[in-house]
mmCIF file of C-alpha atoms in Angstrom:
data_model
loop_
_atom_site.group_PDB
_atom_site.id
_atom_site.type_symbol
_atom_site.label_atom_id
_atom_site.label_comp_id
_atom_site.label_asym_id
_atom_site.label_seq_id
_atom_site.Cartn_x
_atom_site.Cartn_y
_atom_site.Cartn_z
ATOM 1 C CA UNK A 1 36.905 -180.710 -0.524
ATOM 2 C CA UNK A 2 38.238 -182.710 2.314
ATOM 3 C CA UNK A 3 40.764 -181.062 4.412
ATOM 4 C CA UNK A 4 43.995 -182.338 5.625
ATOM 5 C CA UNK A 5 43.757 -185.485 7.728
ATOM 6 C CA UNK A 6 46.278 -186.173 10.985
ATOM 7 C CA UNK A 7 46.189 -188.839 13.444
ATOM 8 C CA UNK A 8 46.705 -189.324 16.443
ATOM 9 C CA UNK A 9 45.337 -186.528 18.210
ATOM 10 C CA UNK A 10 47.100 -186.712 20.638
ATOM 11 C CA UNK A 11 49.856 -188.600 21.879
ATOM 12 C CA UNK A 12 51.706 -189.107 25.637
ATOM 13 C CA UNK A 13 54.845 -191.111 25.674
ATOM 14 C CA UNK A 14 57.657 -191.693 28.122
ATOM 15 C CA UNK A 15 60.697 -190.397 27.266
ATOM 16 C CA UNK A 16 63.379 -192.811 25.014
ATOM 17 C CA UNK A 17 59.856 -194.131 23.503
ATOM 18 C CA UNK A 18 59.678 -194.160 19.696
ATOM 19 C CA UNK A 19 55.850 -192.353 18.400
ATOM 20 C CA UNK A 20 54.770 -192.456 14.917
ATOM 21 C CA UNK A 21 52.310 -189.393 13.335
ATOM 22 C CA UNK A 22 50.426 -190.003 10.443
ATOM 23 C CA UNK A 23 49.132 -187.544 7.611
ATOM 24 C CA UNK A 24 47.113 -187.632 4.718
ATOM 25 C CA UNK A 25 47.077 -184.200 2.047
ATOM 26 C CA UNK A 26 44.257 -182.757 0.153
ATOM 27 C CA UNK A 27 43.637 -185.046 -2.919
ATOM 28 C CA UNK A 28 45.900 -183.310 -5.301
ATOM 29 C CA UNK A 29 48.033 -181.800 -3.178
ATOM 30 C CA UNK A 30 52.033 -182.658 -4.335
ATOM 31 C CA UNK A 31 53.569 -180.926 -1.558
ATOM 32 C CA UNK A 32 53.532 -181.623 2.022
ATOM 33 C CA UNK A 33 55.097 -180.217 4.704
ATOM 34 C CA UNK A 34 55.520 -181.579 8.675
ATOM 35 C CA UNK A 35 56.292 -178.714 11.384
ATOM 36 C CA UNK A 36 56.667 -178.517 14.513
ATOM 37 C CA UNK A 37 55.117 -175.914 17.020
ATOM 38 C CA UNK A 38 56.392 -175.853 20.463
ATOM 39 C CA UNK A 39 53.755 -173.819 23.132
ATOM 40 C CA UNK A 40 54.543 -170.006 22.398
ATOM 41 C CA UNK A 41 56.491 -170.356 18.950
ATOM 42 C CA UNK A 42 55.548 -170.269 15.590
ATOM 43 C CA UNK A 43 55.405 -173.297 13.636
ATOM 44 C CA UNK A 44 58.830 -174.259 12.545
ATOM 45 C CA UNK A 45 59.697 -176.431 9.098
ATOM 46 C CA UNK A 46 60.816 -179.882 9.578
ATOM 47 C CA UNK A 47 60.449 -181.375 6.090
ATOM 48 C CA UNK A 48 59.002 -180.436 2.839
ATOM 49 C CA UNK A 49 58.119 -183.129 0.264
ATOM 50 C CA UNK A 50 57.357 -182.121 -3.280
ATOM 51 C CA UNK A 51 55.603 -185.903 -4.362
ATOM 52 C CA UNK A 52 57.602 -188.364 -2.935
ATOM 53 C CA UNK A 53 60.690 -187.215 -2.753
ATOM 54 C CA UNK A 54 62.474 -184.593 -0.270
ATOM 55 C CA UNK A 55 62.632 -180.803 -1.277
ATOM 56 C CA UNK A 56 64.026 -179.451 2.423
ATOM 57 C CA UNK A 57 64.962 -181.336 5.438
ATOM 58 C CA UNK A 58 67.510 -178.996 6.681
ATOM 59 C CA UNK A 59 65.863 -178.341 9.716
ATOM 60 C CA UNK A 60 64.752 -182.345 10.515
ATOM 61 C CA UNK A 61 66.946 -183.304 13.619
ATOM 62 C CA UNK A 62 68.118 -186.741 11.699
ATOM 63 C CA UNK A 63 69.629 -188.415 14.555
ATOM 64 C CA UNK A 64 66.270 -189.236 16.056
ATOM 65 C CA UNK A 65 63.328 -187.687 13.428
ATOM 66 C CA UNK A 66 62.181 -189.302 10.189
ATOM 67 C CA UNK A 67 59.943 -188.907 7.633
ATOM 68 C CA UNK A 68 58.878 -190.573 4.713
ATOM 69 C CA UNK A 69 56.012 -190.323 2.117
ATOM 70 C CA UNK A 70 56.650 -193.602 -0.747
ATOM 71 C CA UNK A 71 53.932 -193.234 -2.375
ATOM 72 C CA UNK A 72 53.629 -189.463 -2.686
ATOM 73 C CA UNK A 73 50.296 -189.093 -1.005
ATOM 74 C CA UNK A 74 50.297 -190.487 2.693
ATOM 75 C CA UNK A 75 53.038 -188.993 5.075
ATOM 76 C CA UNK A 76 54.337 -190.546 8.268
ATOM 77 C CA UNK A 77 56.800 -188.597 10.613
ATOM 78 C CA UNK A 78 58.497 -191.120 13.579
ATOM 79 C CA UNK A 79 60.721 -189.872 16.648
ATOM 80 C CA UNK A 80 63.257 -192.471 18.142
ATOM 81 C CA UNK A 81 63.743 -192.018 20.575
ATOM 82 C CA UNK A 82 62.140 -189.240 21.919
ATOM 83 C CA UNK A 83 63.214 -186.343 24.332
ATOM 84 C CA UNK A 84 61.457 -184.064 26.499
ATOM 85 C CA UNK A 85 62.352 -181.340 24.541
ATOM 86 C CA UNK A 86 60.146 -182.847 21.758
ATOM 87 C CA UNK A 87 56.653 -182.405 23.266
ATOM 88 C CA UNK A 88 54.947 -179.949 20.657
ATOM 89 C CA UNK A 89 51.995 -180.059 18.508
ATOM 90 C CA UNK A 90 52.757 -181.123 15.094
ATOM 91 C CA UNK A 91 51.084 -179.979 12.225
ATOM 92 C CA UNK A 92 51.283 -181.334 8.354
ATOM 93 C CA UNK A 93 50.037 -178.916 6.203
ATOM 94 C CA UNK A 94 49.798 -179.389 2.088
ATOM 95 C CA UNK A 95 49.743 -177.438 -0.587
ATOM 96 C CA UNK A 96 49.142 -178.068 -4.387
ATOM 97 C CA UNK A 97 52.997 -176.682 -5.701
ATOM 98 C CA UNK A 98 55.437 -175.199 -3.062
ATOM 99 C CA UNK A 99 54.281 -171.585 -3.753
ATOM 100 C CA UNK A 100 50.860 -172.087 -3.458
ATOM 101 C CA UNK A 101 48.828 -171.562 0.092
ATOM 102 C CA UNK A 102 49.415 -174.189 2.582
ATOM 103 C CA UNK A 103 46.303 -175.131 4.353
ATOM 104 C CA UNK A 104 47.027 -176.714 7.775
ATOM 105 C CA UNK A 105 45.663 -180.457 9.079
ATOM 106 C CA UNK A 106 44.187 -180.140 12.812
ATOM 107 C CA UNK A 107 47.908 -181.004 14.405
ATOM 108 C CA UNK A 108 48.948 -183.923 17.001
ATOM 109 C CA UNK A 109 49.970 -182.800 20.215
ATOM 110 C CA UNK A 110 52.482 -184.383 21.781
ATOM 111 C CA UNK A 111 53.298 -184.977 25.156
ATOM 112 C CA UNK A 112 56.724 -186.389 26.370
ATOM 113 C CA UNK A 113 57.108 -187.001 30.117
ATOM 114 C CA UNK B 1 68.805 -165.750 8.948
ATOM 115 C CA UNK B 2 65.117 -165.181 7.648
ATOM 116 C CA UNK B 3 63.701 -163.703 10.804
ATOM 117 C CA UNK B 4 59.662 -162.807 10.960
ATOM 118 C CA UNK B 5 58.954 -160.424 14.184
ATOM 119 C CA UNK B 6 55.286 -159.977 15.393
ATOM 120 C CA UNK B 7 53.548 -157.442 17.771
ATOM 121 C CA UNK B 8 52.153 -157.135 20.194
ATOM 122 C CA UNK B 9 52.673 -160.715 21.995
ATOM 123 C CA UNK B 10 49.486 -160.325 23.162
ATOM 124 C CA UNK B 11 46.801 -157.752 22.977
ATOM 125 C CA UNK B 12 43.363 -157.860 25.058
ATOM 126 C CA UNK B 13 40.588 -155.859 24.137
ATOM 127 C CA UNK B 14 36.476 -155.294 24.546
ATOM 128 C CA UNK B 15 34.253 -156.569 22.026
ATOM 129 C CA UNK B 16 33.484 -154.164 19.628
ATOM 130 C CA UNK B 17 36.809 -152.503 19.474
ATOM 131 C CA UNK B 18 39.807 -152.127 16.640
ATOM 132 C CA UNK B 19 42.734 -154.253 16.344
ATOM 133 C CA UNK B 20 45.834 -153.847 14.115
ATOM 134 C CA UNK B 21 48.443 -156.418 14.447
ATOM 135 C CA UNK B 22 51.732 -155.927 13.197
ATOM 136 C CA UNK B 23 54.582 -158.229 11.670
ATOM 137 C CA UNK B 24 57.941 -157.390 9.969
ATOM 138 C CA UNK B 25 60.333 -159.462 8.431
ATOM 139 C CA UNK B 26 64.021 -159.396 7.206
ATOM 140 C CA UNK B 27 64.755 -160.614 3.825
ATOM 141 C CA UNK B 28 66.665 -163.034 1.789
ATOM 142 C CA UNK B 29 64.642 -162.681 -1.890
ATOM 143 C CA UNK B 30 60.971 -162.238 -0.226
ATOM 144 C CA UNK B 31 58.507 -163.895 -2.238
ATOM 145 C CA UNK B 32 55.188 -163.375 0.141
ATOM 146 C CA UNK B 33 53.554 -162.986 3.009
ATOM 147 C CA UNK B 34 50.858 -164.802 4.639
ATOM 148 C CA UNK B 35 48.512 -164.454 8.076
ATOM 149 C CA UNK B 36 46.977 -167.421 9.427
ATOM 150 C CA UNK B 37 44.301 -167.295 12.414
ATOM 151 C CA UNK B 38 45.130 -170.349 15.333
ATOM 152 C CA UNK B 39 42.438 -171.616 17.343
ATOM 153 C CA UNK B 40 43.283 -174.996 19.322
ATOM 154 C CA UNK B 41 45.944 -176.231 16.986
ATOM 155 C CA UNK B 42 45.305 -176.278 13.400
ATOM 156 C CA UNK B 43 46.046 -172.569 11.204
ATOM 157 C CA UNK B 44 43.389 -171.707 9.060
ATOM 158 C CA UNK B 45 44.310 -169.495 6.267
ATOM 159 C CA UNK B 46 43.488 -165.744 5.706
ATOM 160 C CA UNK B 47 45.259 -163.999 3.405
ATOM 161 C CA UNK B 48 48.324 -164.166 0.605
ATOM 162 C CA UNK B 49 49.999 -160.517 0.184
ATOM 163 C CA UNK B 50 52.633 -160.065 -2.400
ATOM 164 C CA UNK B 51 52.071 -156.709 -3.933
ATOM 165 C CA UNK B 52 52.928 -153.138 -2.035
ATOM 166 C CA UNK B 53 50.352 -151.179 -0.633
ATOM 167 C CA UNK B 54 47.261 -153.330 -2.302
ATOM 168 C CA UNK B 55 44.568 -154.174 0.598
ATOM 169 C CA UNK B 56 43.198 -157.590 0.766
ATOM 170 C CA UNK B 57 39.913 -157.782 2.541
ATOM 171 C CA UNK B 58 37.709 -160.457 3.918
ATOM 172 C CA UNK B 59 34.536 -158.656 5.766
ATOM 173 C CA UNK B 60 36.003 -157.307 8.799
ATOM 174 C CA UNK B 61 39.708 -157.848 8.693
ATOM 175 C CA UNK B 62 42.047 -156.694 5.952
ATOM 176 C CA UNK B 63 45.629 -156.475 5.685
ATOM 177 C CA UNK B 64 48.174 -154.585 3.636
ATOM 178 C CA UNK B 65 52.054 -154.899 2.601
ATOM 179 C CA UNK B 66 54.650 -152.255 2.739
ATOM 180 C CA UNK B 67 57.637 -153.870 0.913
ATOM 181 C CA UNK B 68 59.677 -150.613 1.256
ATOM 182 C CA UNK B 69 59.570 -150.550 5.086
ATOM 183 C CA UNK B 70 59.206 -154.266 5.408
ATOM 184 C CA UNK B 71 55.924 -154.726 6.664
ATOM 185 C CA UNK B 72 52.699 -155.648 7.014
ATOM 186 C CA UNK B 73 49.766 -154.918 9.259
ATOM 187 C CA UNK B 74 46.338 -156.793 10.278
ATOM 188 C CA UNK B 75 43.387 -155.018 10.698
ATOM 189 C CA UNK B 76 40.088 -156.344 12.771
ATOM 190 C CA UNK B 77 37.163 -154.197 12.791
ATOM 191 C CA UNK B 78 34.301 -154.357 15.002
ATOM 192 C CA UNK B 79 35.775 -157.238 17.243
ATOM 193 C CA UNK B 80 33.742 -160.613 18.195
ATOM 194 C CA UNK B 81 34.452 -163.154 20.663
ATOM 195 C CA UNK B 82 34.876 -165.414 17.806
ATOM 196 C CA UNK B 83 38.302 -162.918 16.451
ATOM 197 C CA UNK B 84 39.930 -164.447 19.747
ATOM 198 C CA UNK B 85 43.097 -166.861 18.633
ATOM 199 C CA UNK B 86 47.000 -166.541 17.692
ATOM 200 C CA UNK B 87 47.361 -164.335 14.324
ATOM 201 C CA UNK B 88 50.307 -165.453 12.327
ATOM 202 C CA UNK B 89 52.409 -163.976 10.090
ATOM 203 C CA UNK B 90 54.477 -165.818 7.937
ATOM 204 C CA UNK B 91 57.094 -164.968 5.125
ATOM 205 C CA UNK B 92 57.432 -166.751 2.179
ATOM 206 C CA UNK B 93 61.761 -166.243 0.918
ATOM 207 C CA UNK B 94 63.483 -167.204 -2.368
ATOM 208 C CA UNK B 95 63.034 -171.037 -1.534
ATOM 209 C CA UNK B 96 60.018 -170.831 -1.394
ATOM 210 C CA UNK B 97 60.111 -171.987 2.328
ATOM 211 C CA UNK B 98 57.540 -170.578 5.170
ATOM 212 C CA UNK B 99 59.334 -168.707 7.813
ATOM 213 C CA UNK B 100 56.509 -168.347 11.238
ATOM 214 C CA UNK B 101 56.269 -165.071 14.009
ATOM 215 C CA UNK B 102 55.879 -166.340 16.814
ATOM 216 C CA UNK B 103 52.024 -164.667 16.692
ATOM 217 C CA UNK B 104 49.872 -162.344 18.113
ATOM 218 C CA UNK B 105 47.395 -163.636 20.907
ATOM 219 C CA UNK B 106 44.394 -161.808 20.538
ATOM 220 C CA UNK B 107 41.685 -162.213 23.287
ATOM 221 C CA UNK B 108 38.433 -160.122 23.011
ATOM 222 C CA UNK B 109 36.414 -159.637 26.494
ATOM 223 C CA UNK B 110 32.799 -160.001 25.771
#
């Protein structure tokens, strides 16, 4: 069974530059979930989608973070614009119903200078 | 708040040796508890706990749930190089939601 899939990498931008992450779940999987993991925390909830539509976003910063997933498979999660304070690895993890065991994609670490 | 505390930050120890990693959690309608191993970036799974005092083991580590005191506890035996990474421990509340320590860093001197 493939795993979760994530691209970039990795990412460097400037700061006030817009970055787009990409993620695609384990074939079946109807939740997804993007987090974010700053150096020396635990990785913190951004957005949970059950399909296609939005379970939790209460902890998305909405001014500048989006996410979207239309067709309920494929994820993408943008910044704009982005702030120091956003460099962080960030991880999309899936999972096949929202109490079932998430199983992590490799992450995208990004760097904002 | 849903708050997940882990200890030791960080723990260094010879090969060979016994590790037990702790993690406690305050609760809003606890559901479960799961540890995840960390190496480079992505968290690989290890175990699912959501019954008191029932041990879950996977060859050398196991890990256990005290739901009276709060609890639960990691166990390596027999340490490898390979055991180094960030242990987390995360709690699972009443919507269903992952709450993340902020891990254990555990580095094993060959």
């Amino acid at each position: 069974e493939a795993g979760v899939a994530q691209s970039p990498r990795y990412k460097i931008i400037e700061k006030r530059q817009s970055v787009a992450f990409w993620c695609n779940p384990i074939s079946g999987h109807a939740t997804l979930y993007w987090y974010q993991q700053i150096l020396g925390q635990g990785p913190k909830l951004l957005i949970q989608f059950q399909n296609n539509g939005v379970v939790d976003d209460s902890q998305l910063p909405k001014d500048r973070f989006s996410a979207e997933r239309l067709k309920g498979v494929d994820s993408t999660l943008k910044i704009q614009p982005a702030k120091l304070e956003d460099s962080a690895v960030y991880l999309c993890a899936s999972s096949r119903g929202g109490a079932d065991t998430q199983y992590f994609g490799p992450g995208t670490r990004l760097t904002v200078l | 708040e849903d708050k997940v505390v882990q200890s030791p930050l960080s723990l260094v120890v010879h090969e060979g040796d016994t590790v037990t990693l702790n993690c406690s959690y305050e609760v809003t309608n606890f559901r479960s508890l799961l540890w995840y191993k960390q190496e480079k970036k992505a968290p690989t799974f290890l175990f699912m706990l959501t019954s008191s005092g029932i041990e879950k083991k996977s060859g050398r580590l196991s890990s256990i749930l005290d739901k009276k005191e709060l609890f639960s506890i990691l166990n390596i035996t027999a340490t490898q190089t390979g055991d180094s990474a960030i242990y987390l421990c995360a709690a699972r509340f009443g919507n269903e939601k992952l709450t993340f320590g902020t891990g254990t860093r555990l580095t094993i001197i060959p």
